[in-house]
Tab-separated table of C-alpha atoms in Angstrom:
chain	number	residue	atom	x	y	z
A	1	MET	CA	53.040	20.254	48.815
A	2	ILE	CA	48.690	20.187	49.101
A	3	ASP	CA	48.678	24.085	50.266
A	4	TRP	CA	50.258	24.451	46.995
A	5	LEU	CA	47.802	22.323	44.842
A	6	ALA	CA	44.963	24.018	46.456
A	7	ARG	CA	46.504	27.321	45.810
A	8	HIS	CA	47.334	26.467	41.950
A	9	ARG	CA	44.613	23.815	41.258
A	10	PHE	CA	43.613	25.159	38.253
A	11	PRO	CA	46.870	25.422	36.373
A	12	VAL	CA	47.582	22.031	37.635
A	13	VAL	CA	44.791	20.810	36.510
A	14	VAL	CA	45.261	22.039	32.742
A	15	THR	CA	47.957	20.999	33.018
A	16	THR	CA	47.035	17.576	33.620
A	17	MET	CA	44.452	17.106	31.687
A	18	LEU	CA	46.154	18.264	29.085
A	19	LEU	CA	49.082	16.292	29.417
A	20	VAL	CA	47.212	13.038	29.499
A	21	PRO	CA	45.389	13.157	26.355
A	22	LEU	CA	48.606	14.536	24.237
A	23	GLY	CA	50.099	11.295	25.496
A	24	LEU	CA	46.925	9.029	24.566
A	25	MET	CA	47.107	10.727	21.622
A	26	PHE	CA	50.850	9.494	21.026
A	27	LEU	CA	50.720	6.063	21.802
A	28	SER	CA	47.268	5.919	19.694
A	29	GLY	CA	48.412	7.537	16.976
A	30	ARG	CA	51.199	4.397	17.303
A	31	ARG	CA	49.362	2.660	14.370
A	32	GLU	CA	51.244	-0.381	14.333
A	33	SER	CA	51.142	-0.948	17.544
A	34	ALA	CA	47.617	-2.942	19.379
A	35	ILE	CA	44.720	-1.033	20.285
A	36	THR	CA	45.389	0.620	24.541
A	37	LEU	CA	43.130	-0.647	27.124
A	38	PRO	CA	41.341	3.512	26.997
A	39	GLU	CA	40.552	3.280	23.215
A	40	GLN	CA	39.209	-0.109	24.149
A	41	VAL	CA	37.199	1.386	27.198
A	42	ALA	CA	35.727	3.989	25.232
A	43	MET	CA	35.510	1.801	22.415
A	44	GLY	CA	33.126	-0.555	24.587
A	45	VAL	CA	31.328	1.995	26.340
A	46	ALA	CA	30.581	4.545	23.412
A	47	GLY	CA	29.247	1.791	21.228
A	48	TRP	CA	27.504	-0.055	23.915
A	49	LEU	CA	25.198	2.673	24.477
A	50	GLN	CA	25.182	2.949	20.974
A	51	ARG	CA	24.074	0.209	20.059
A	52	GLY	CA	21.406	0.665	23.316
A	53	ILE	CA	20.075	3.841	22.477
A	54	GLY	CA	20.186	2.173	18.399
A	55	SER	CA	17.608	-0.138	19.520
A	56	VAL	CA	15.796	2.144	21.703
A	57	PHE	CA	15.115	4.890	19.135
A	58	GLY	CA	14.556	1.374	16.241
A	59	GLY	CA	11.753	0.351	18.208
A	60	VAL	CA	9.934	3.536	19.057
A	61	SER	CA	11.290	4.685	14.567
A	62	GLY	CA	9.303	1.588	14.045
A	63	ALA	CA	6.241	2.414	16.523
A	64	ALA	CA	6.037	5.747	15.293
A	65	THR	CA	6.513	4.541	11.277
A	66	ASP	CA	3.503	2.123	11.855
A	67	TYR	CA	1.256	3.199	14.105
A	68	VAL	CA	1.888	7.198	14.623
A	69	ALA	CA	2.904	8.205	10.995
A	70	LEU	CA	0.446	6.199	9.329
A	71	VAL	CA	-0.839	10.152	8.429
A	72	GLY	CA	-4.081	10.053	5.586
A	73	LEU	CA	-3.829	6.349	5.438
A	74	HIS	CA	-7.698	6.920	5.992
A	75	GLU	CA	-7.382	8.766	2.713
A	76	GLU	CA	-5.455	6.452	0.548
A	77	ASN	CA	-7.714	3.798	1.556
A	78	ASP	CA	-10.642	5.567	0.203
A	79	ARG	CA	-9.102	6.372	-2.818
A	80	LEU	CA	-7.628	2.773	-2.513
A	81	LYS	CA	-10.732	1.609	-2.206
A	82	ALA	CA	-12.470	3.889	-5.273
A	83	GLU	CA	-9.549	2.465	-7.722
A	84	LYS	CA	-10.760	-1.070	-6.909
A	85	GLU	CA	-14.547	-0.838	-7.195
A	86	PHE	CA	-13.795	1.349	-10.465
A	87	LEU	CA	-11.696	-1.434	-11.589
A	88	VAL	CA	-13.932	-4.601	-10.146
A	89	SER	CA	-16.313	-3.005	-12.539
A	90	GLN	CA	-14.465	-2.468	-15.075
A	91	ALA	CA	-13.611	-5.900	-15.530
A	92	LEU	CA	-17.096	-6.738	-14.778
A	93	GLU	CA	-18.059	-4.762	-17.633
A	94	ALA	CA	-15.805	-6.582	-19.607
A	95	LYS	CA	-16.844	-9.985	-18.405
A	96	ARG	CA	-20.142	-8.729	-19.503
A	97	LEU	CA	-18.497	-7.807	-23.329
A	98	THR	CA	-17.508	-10.740	-23.391
A	99	VAL	CA	-20.540	-12.752	-22.331
A	100	GLU	CA	-22.974	-11.154	-24.553
A	101	ASN	CA	-19.795	-11.032	-27.753
A	102	VAL	CA	-20.374	-14.792	-27.333
A	103	ALA	CA	-24.274	-14.632	-27.057
A	104	LEU	CA	-23.544	-12.450	-30.226
A	105	ARG	CA	-21.803	-14.800	-32.451
A	106	ARG	CA	-23.968	-17.789	-31.847
A	107	LEU	CA	-26.347	-15.941	-32.807
A	108	LEU	CA	-25.125	-14.945	-35.943
A	109	GLU	CA	-23.382	-18.878	-36.433
A	110	MET	CA	-27.493	-19.644	-36.079
A	111	HIS	CA	-28.218	-16.708	-38.607
A	112	GLN	CA	-25.725	-17.923	-41.370
A	113	SER	CA	-26.320	-22.186	-40.517
A	114	ARG	CA	-30.445	-21.583	-40.758
A	115	ARG	CA	-30.669	-19.451	-44.532
A	116	ASP	CA	-33.352	-20.918	-45.161
A	117	LEU	CA	-34.876	-18.572	-41.788
A	118	ASP	CA	-36.095	-15.006	-42.231
A	119	LEU	CA	-34.227	-14.438	-38.900
A	120	VAL	CA	-34.343	-11.283	-37.243
A	121	PRO	CA	-32.448	-9.965	-34.015
A	122	ALA	CA	-34.199	-8.681	-30.723
A	123	THR	CA	-33.062	-7.676	-27.234
A	124	LEU	CA	-35.448	-8.803	-24.496
A	125	VAL	CA	-36.524	-5.888	-22.147
A	126	ALA	CA	-38.824	-7.391	-19.309
A	127	ARG	CA	-39.730	-10.807	-17.831
A	128	GLU	CA	-43.169	-11.760	-16.734
A	129	LEU	CA	-44.251	-9.675	-14.112
A	130	THR	CA	-46.854	-12.454	-13.329
A	131	PRO	CA	-47.106	-15.693	-11.405
A	132	PHE	CA	-49.724	-17.296	-13.444
A	133	PHE	CA	-47.871	-16.342	-16.861
A	134	ARG	CA	-44.825	-16.685	-18.332
A	135	VAL	CA	-44.731	-13.910	-20.208
A	136	ALA	CA	-41.149	-12.331	-21.723
A	137	ARG	CA	-41.689	-8.946	-23.656
A	138	LEU	CA	-38.784	-8.071	-26.290
A	139	SER	CA	-37.466	-4.973	-27.817
A	140	VAL	CA	-37.464	-6.240	-31.720
A	141	GLU	CA	-34.691	-4.233	-33.801
A	142	LEU	CA	-37.197	-3.110	-37.649
A	143	ASP	CA	-35.616	-4.411	-39.966
A	144	GLY	CA	-38.722	-3.855	-42.204
A	145	ALA	CA	-42.097	-5.884	-40.881
A	146	PRO	CA	-42.662	-5.397	-36.932
A	147	PRO	CA	-42.933	-9.303	-35.695
A	148	GLN	CA	-46.588	-10.625	-35.951
A	149	ALA	CA	-48.363	-12.537	-33.731
A	150	ASP	CA	-47.325	-16.896	-34.336
A	151	GLN	CA	-43.781	-15.556	-35.154
A	152	ALA	CA	-40.526	-18.297	-33.699
A	153	VAL	CA	-38.457	-16.993	-31.227
A	154	VAL	CA	-35.242	-18.865	-31.088
A	155	THR	CA	-31.868	-18.847	-29.806
A	156	PRO	CA	-28.708	-20.861	-31.064
A	157	MET	CA	-29.386	-23.364	-27.443
A	158	GLY	CA	-32.980	-23.891	-28.733
A	159	LEU	CA	-36.757	-22.535	-29.072
A	160	VAL	CA	-38.144	-19.709	-26.684
A	161	GLY	CA	-41.565	-19.696	-27.652
A	162	ARG	CA	-43.545	-17.799	-30.027
A	163	VAL	CA	-45.328	-13.780	-30.496
A	164	VAL	CA	-48.432	-13.532	-28.589
A	165	HIS	CA	-49.000	-9.505	-29.375
A	166	SER	CA	-47.425	-7.392	-30.780
A	167	SER	CA	-46.890	-3.579	-30.972
A	168	GLY	CA	-44.564	-1.595	-33.638
A	169	SER	CA	-41.034	-3.005	-32.268
A	170	ILE	CA	-42.413	-4.247	-28.727
A	171	ALA	CA	-43.602	-7.722	-28.980
A	172	ASP	CA	-44.569	-10.128	-26.071
A	173	VAL	CA	-43.289	-13.707	-26.385
A	174	MET	CA	-45.710	-16.551	-25.200
A	175	LEU	CA	-42.410	-19.178	-23.667
A	176	LEU	CA	-42.522	-22.509	-23.429
A	177	ALA	CA	-42.959	-23.027	-20.040
A	178	ASP	CA	-46.572	-21.348	-20.087
A	179	THR	CA	-49.250	-23.012	-19.881
A	180	ARG	CA	-51.113	-22.457	-23.029
A	181	SER	CA	-48.318	-22.808	-24.536
A	182	ARG	CA	-48.524	-26.197	-27.387
A	183	VAL	CA	-45.745	-26.480	-29.706
A	184	ALA	CA	-45.917	-29.826	-32.119
A	185	SER	CA	-42.944	-32.011	-31.808
A	186	GLU	CA	-41.052	-34.978	-32.591
A	187	VAL	CA	-38.132	-37.264	-31.008
A	188	LEU	CA	-34.996	-36.212	-32.360
A	189	GLY	CA	-33.802	-39.474	-34.586
A	190	ARG	CA	-37.095	-41.573	-33.876
A	191	GLY	CA	-39.372	-40.149	-35.749
A	192	ILE	CA	-42.487	-40.130	-32.545
A	193	LEU	CA	-44.560	-36.760	-33.129
A	194	GLY	CA	-46.415	-35.303	-29.626
A	195	MET	CA	-47.214	-32.292	-28.335
A	196	MET	CA	-45.090	-29.906	-26.241
A	197	VAL	CA	-47.276	-28.186	-23.346
A	198	GLY	CA	-46.044	-25.956	-21.177
A	199	SER	CA	-46.244	-26.782	-17.360
A	200	GLY	CA	-46.743	-23.524	-15.860
A	201	ASN	CA	-44.251	-23.870	-13.293
A	202	PRO	CA	-43.112	-20.845	-11.364
A	203	ASP	CA	-39.880	-22.251	-10.330
A	204	ALA	CA	-38.168	-24.457	-13.556
A	205	TYR	CA	-39.044	-24.061	-17.209
A	206	LEU	CA	-39.946	-27.041	-16.960
A	207	ALA	CA	-42.695	-28.698	-19.667
A	208	ARG	CA	-44.407	-32.045	-20.889
A	209	PHE	CA	-44.174	-33.565	-24.019
A	210	GLN	CA	-47.452	-35.688	-24.837
A	211	VAL	CA	-47.001	-38.901	-27.260
A	212	SER	CA	-49.266	-41.114	-28.127
A	213	GLN	CA	-49.382	-43.942	-26.062
A	214	THR	CA	-49.057	-46.292	-28.515
A	215	GLU	CA	-45.601	-45.710	-28.615
A	216	VAL	CA	-42.496	-46.637	-27.413
A	217	LEU	CA	-40.547	-45.617	-24.068
A	218	LEU	CA	-38.142	-42.708	-24.682
A	219	GLU	CA	-35.619	-43.098	-22.738
A	220	LYS	CA	-34.167	-41.065	-20.370
A	221	GLY	CA	-32.142	-37.830	-22.337
A	222	ALA	CA	-33.940	-38.021	-25.598
A	223	VAL	CA	-34.219	-34.794	-27.293
A	224	ILE	CA	-36.798	-33.331	-28.244
A	225	VAL	CA	-37.530	-30.670	-31.453
A	226	THR	CA	-39.977	-29.377	-33.329
A	227	SER	CA	-41.644	-31.086	-35.767
A	228	GLY	CA	-42.925	-28.059	-37.860
A	229	HIS	CA	-46.217	-29.606	-38.230
A	230	ASP	CA	-48.054	-26.484	-36.275
A	231	ARG	CA	-46.800	-24.255	-39.055
A	232	VAL	CA	-45.795	-22.279	-36.624
A	233	PHE	CA	-42.181	-22.890	-35.226
A	234	PRO	CA	-39.562	-24.295	-38.246
A	235	ARG	CA	-38.650	-27.637	-38.106
A	236	GLY	CA	-35.546	-29.713	-36.176
A	237	ILE	CA	-35.161	-26.962	-33.552
A	238	GLU	CA	-34.564	-27.826	-29.836
A	239	ILE	CA	-36.990	-27.797	-27.035
A	240	GLY	CA	-35.163	-29.734	-24.484
A	241	TYR	CA	-34.862	-33.394	-23.510
A	242	VAL	CA	-37.191	-36.133	-21.219
A	243	SER	CA	-35.573	-36.056	-17.199
A	244	ARG	CA	-36.911	-38.316	-16.059
A	245	PRO	CA	-38.949	-41.269	-17.989
A	246	ASP	CA	-39.370	-43.363	-15.138
A	247	GLN	CA	-41.853	-40.749	-13.510
A	248	ARG	CA	-44.208	-40.073	-17.185
A	249	ARG	CA	-48.190	-40.725	-16.777
A	250	GLN	CA	-51.085	-41.218	-18.705
A	251	VAL	CA	-53.232	-38.504	-19.773
A	252	GLY	CA	-56.409	-39.871	-21.759
A	253	GLN	CA	-54.916	-41.367	-24.313
A	254	TYR	CA	-51.413	-39.796	-24.223
A	255	VAL	CA	-48.159	-40.629	-21.675
A	256	GLU	CA	-46.770	-37.525	-20.629
A	257	TYR	CA	-43.213	-37.141	-20.046
A	258	ASP	CA	-40.982	-34.299	-18.395
A	259	VAL	CA	-38.555	-32.381	-20.467
A	260	VAL	CA	-36.378	-30.160	-19.406
A	261	LEU	CA	-36.074	-27.246	-21.559
A	262	ALA	CA	-32.961	-26.486	-22.951
A	263	VAL	CA	-33.190	-22.446	-22.881
A	264	ASN	CA	-33.390	-20.887	-19.682
A	265	PRO	CA	-35.478	-17.581	-20.050
A	266	GLY	CA	-34.323	-16.220	-16.887
A	267	SER	CA	-30.430	-15.712	-18.417
A	268	LEU	CA	-31.514	-14.670	-21.965
A	269	GLN	CA	-30.796	-10.983	-23.742
A	270	ASP	CA	-30.994	-11.836	-27.364
A	271	VAL	CA	-32.877	-13.872	-29.166
A	272	LEU	CA	-34.233	-13.950	-32.775
A	273	VAL	CA	-37.472	-13.912	-34.035
A	274	VAL	CA	-38.565	-15.870	-36.832
A	275	ARG	CA	-39.954	-13.944	-39.297
A	276	GLY	CA	-41.055	-16.581	-41.921
A	277	THR	CA	-38.630	-18.715	-44.601
A	278	ALA	CA	-36.311	-17.574	-47.009
A	279	ILE	CA	-37.398	-19.717	-49.719
A	280	PRO	CA	-40.444	-17.670	-50.726
A	281	GLY	CA	-43.989	-19.527	-50.979
A	282	ARG	CA	-42.351	-22.072	-48.606
A	283	PRO	CA	-43.968	-22.483	-44.963
A	284	ALA	CA	-42.027	-21.374	-42.261
A	285	GLY	CA	-42.307	-25.028	-40.369
A	286	ASN	CA	-41.031	-26.792	-43.786
A	287	PRO	CA	-37.912	-26.067	-44.548
B	1	MET	CA	25.933	15.879	39.736
B	2	ARG	CA	24.676	18.637	37.814
B	3	SER	CA	28.108	18.391	35.723
B	4	PHE	CA	26.732	14.397	35.925
B	5	LEU	CA	23.494	15.317	34.383
B	6	LEU	CA	24.675	17.722	32.188
B	7	VAL	CA	27.312	14.637	30.431
B	8	LEU	CA	24.856	12.373	30.754
B	9	LEU	CA	22.720	14.605	28.584
B	10	LEU	CA	25.449	14.985	25.795
B	11	LEU	CA	25.523	11.036	25.811
B	12	VAL	CA	22.116	10.660	25.071
B	13	LEU	CA	22.469	12.790	22.606
B	14	LEU	CA	25.078	11.618	21.209
B	15	ALA	CA	23.648	8.524	20.484
B	16	LEU	CA	20.252	10.128	19.194
B	17	GLN	CA	22.037	11.991	16.887
B	18	SER	CA	23.320	9.362	13.947
B	19	PRO	CA	19.608	7.533	14.265
B	20	ILE	CA	17.829	10.707	14.302
B	21	PHE	CA	19.845	12.819	11.916
B	22	GLY	CA	19.532	9.697	9.443
B	23	LEU	CA	16.068	9.171	9.583
B	24	LEU	CA	15.572	13.205	8.730
B	25	GLY	CA	18.377	12.559	6.008
B	26	VAL	CA	20.889	14.667	7.345
B	27	ARG	CA	24.148	14.545	7.760
B	28	ALA	CA	25.030	12.900	11.310
B	29	SER	CA	28.570	15.082	12.091
B	30	LEU	CA	26.242	18.244	10.826
B	31	ILE	CA	25.959	19.173	14.606
B	32	ASP	CA	28.778	19.084	16.814
B	33	PHE	CA	26.598	18.813	20.536
B	34	PRO	CA	30.065	18.368	22.513
B	35	LEU	CA	31.186	21.950	21.654
B	36	ILE	CA	28.091	23.458	22.603
B	37	ALA	CA	27.836	20.712	26.530
B	38	THR	CA	31.957	22.902	26.042
B	39	LEU	CA	30.195	25.911	26.103
B	40	TYR	CA	27.603	26.049	27.760
B	41	PHE	CA	30.309	24.659	30.843
B	42	ALA	CA	32.318	27.496	29.503
B	43	SER	CA	29.535	29.657	30.120
B	44	THR	CA	27.664	28.284	33.310
B	45	SER	CA	30.729	26.830	35.315
B	46	ARG	CA	33.349	27.528	37.942
B	47	ALA	CA	36.655	26.955	35.761
B	48	VAL	CA	38.396	23.749	37.330
B	49	ARG	CA	34.936	22.393	37.451
B	50	GLY	CA	33.817	23.018	33.362
B	51	PHE	CA	37.666	22.853	32.011
B	52	VAL	CA	37.562	18.786	33.991
B	53	ALA	CA	33.940	18.614	32.126
B	54	SER	CA	34.650	19.958	29.750
B	55	SER	CA	37.950	17.099	28.770
B	56	ILE	CA	35.372	14.164	29.976
B	57	ILE	CA	33.581	15.640	27.343
B	58	GLY	CA	36.149	15.224	24.943
B	59	PHE	CA	37.020	11.884	26.121
B	60	ILE	CA	33.244	10.683	25.047
B	61	ALA	CA	33.386	12.571	22.046
B	62	ASP	CA	36.510	10.181	21.087
B	63	GLY	CA	34.567	7.761	22.446
B	64	PHE	CA	31.846	8.532	19.875
B	65	THR	CA	34.101	9.279	16.836
B	66	PRO	CA	35.244	5.617	14.953
B	67	GLY	CA	38.736	5.758	13.804
B	68	GLY	CA	40.049	9.681	15.293
B	69	LEU	CA	43.111	9.118	18.295
B	70	LEU	CA	41.967	9.138	21.658
B	71	GLY	CA	42.710	11.992	23.545
B	72	MET	CA	42.785	14.385	20.440
B	73	ASN	CA	39.111	15.202	21.521
B	74	ALA	CA	39.712	16.072	25.078
B	75	GLU	CA	42.521	18.364	24.553
B	76	ILE	CA	40.434	19.931	21.808
B	77	HIS	CA	38.093	20.838	24.196
B	78	GLY	CA	39.652	21.272	27.109
B	79	ILE	CA	42.226	24.630	25.185
B	80	VAL	CA	38.252	25.689	23.685
B	81	PHE	CA	36.775	25.213	27.110
B	82	LEU	CA	39.980	27.904	28.000
B	83	LEU	CA	38.928	30.253	24.716
B	84	ALA	CA	35.305	30.216	26.145
B	85	LEU	CA	36.398	31.115	29.119
B	86	GLY	CA	37.885	33.392	27.723
B	87	LEU	CA	35.744	35.367	25.714
B	88	SER	CA	32.770	34.788	28.130
B	89	ALA	CA	33.968	37.203	30.516
B	90	ARG	CA	34.144	39.800	27.704
B	91	PHE	CA	31.272	38.453	26.223
B	92	SER	CA	27.543	36.764	27.787
B	93	LEU	CA	27.052	33.451	26.229
B	94	THR	CA	23.618	34.014	27.354
B	95	ARG	CA	22.901	35.716	24.904
B	96	PRO	CA	22.242	34.203	21.102
B	97	ALA	CA	24.785	37.323	18.587
B	98	PRO	CA	27.634	36.538	21.212
B	99	LEU	CA	26.927	32.956	21.281
B	100	LEU	CA	26.312	32.455	18.391
B	101	LEU	CA	29.663	33.997	17.472
B	102	VAL	CA	32.241	32.374	20.051
B	103	THR	CA	30.383	29.072	18.977
B	104	ALA	CA	31.553	29.646	15.092
B	105	VAL	CA	35.693	30.647	16.809
B	106	SER	CA	35.466	27.586	19.246
B	107	SER	CA	34.256	26.130	16.046
B	108	VAL	CA	36.850	26.458	13.436
B	109	LEU	CA	39.772	26.262	16.424
B	110	LYS	CA	38.423	23.477	16.899
B	111	THR	CA	38.401	22.243	13.312
B	112	LEU	CA	42.185	24.013	13.070
B	113	LEU	CA	42.929	21.732	16.235
B	114	PHE	CA	42.059	18.623	15.140
B	115	TYR	CA	43.984	19.625	11.477
B	116	LEU	CA	47.173	20.324	14.307
B	117	PHE	CA	46.841	17.307	15.953
B	118	SER	CA	46.199	14.933	13.244
B	119	LEU	CA	48.954	16.473	11.420
B	120	VAL	CA	51.828	15.541	14.335
B	121	PHE	CA	49.554	12.523	15.751
B	122	ASP	CA	48.373	10.774	13.236
B	123	ARG	CA	51.233	8.514	10.555
B	124	ALA	CA	48.180	8.108	8.939
B	125	PHE	CA	46.744	11.571	8.804
B	126	GLU	CA	46.822	12.919	4.763
B	127	PRO	CA	47.118	16.355	4.449
B	128	ARG	CA	44.742	17.709	2.736
B	129	ILE	CA	43.492	21.804	2.710
B	130	GLU	CA	40.278	20.536	1.982
B	131	VAL	CA	40.010	18.253	5.124
B	132	LEU	CA	39.627	22.436	6.709
B	133	LEU	CA	36.443	22.982	4.357
B	134	TRP	CA	35.124	19.597	5.160
B	135	GLY	CA	34.260	20.995	9.076
B	136	LEU	CA	32.939	23.990	7.565
B	137	PRO	CA	29.370	22.673	7.454
B	138	THR	CA	29.754	21.830	10.772
B	139	CYS	CA	30.762	24.926	11.835
B	140	LEU	CA	28.118	26.677	10.062
B	141	ALA	CA	25.309	24.918	11.452
B	142	THR	CA	26.290	24.620	14.595
B	143	ALA	CA	27.281	28.082	15.033
B	144	VAL	CA	24.018	29.000	13.770
B	145	LEU	CA	21.565	26.229	15.947
B	146	ALA	CA	23.445	27.094	19.153
B	147	PRO	CA	21.147	29.156	21.349
B	148	LEU	CA	18.371	26.590	20.507
B	149	LEU	CA	20.892	23.927	21.979
B	150	PHE	CA	22.361	25.600	24.461
B	151	LEU	CA	18.081	25.062	25.405
B	152	PRO	CA	18.024	21.152	26.006
B	153	PHE	CA	20.770	21.538	28.942
B	154	ALA	CA	19.810	25.010	30.388
B	155	GLY	CA	16.675	22.971	30.755
B	156	VAL	CA	19.319	20.133	32.621
B	157	ASP	CA	20.062	23.455	34.964
B	158	ARG	CA	16.384	24.302	35.562
B	159	ILE	CA	15.418	21.170	37.191
B	160	VAL	CA	18.295	20.564	38.966
B	161	ALA	CA	19.028	24.219	40.695
B	162	GLY	CA	16.372	26.290	39.863
B	163	ARG	CA	19.612	27.503	37.906
B	164	ARG	CA	17.644	30.364	34.706
B	165	THR	CA	20.882	30.825	32.913
B	166	ASN	CA	19.230	31.153	28.993
B	167	GLU	CA	16.418	33.629	30.117
B	168	SER	CA	17.833	36.285	27.347
B	169	LEU	CA	18.190	33.499	24.954
B	170	LEU	CA	16.234	33.953	21.791
B	171	ARG	CA	14.232	36.994	23.005
């Protein structure tokens, strides 16, 4: 028997291996019956293998996707950086325009509210280059006569200074903090007259308000405005406020108060030059 | 040992087929790896060992064919092996053109046998002629790529026994 099987091994094997699947197909084809053991084994082994290799492949694929396949990442990063810089510059430009718009609106409002003054717009083109003086340089938009010396320079926030030199549309403005600056002033609502003198402090835009020692003491926050008595600065323009009345000083026959200026020239861009009063025959200082 | 490694390679290929083809956006059933393995056994193995291996390959294919009848692929691969064994006596399957031809014929035969066995054994099978057309892309792709798909199996042979069964492939 064994010899016969050995001699006819191939036909026997083929016949067996072809009959077994036929039997399995017959059993498997009876759909109403439950899953057979061979089916369970085949499905279990194949499923286990697929799940195992699938998870390994998933890990490798994930690593490849996350790390290896990051082709062109640098280029994309550069592009995004450039795009971001462009957008940031656009946002800054928009913000700058907004700030400029607000400043110009204030200038326009002042121009319209002070119809008694002949105001001409000007743009700050340079600031002091020396530690000794507080002088700024303006470029005045010419509309009629060029700026003249001793014309006031103002903003909606308050007084800036006065023109000391001019050449065509360019004018140098002595700021209130300059030690040479003098402005006839008064305490708003109190009628106390005095003189505003620049402190020359390079670190802070401060001035000193000198009043007669016979005057009553000023309180903190007292607002100082131009009095117009010097016939240079129009009356009623804010200069600043008294910051530390307790640190007042006796200077000769005057009492001197530190005043924080209303306008910080460091943040200035657009100003108005007072060329005179709009009402003919009337001085600028007496609107 | 050699047969075991070849079958193991097939197992790995079958397990990788679905995720890799999915990643590439290709239908996973486009390449018939079990058929290639069967043809490889037919062209490189002795009759009995090759037939047993082909039947085992068929059983593995059954395991990887959800919804199919268990034993159908084993039966089909046994028959295909016999056919390929006969053809390999006339054509050298280590050359691309005969291999391509034999693969195409085997693939068509496999489709026909699937239809026939489903008709006979599967009560839920709906006999529609389109079923035969569904196998056409797999036939074509497997036949065209057969010379390439032989290479991994030939690689196993080279590692195990130093065989060079595919020396003339792709030349």
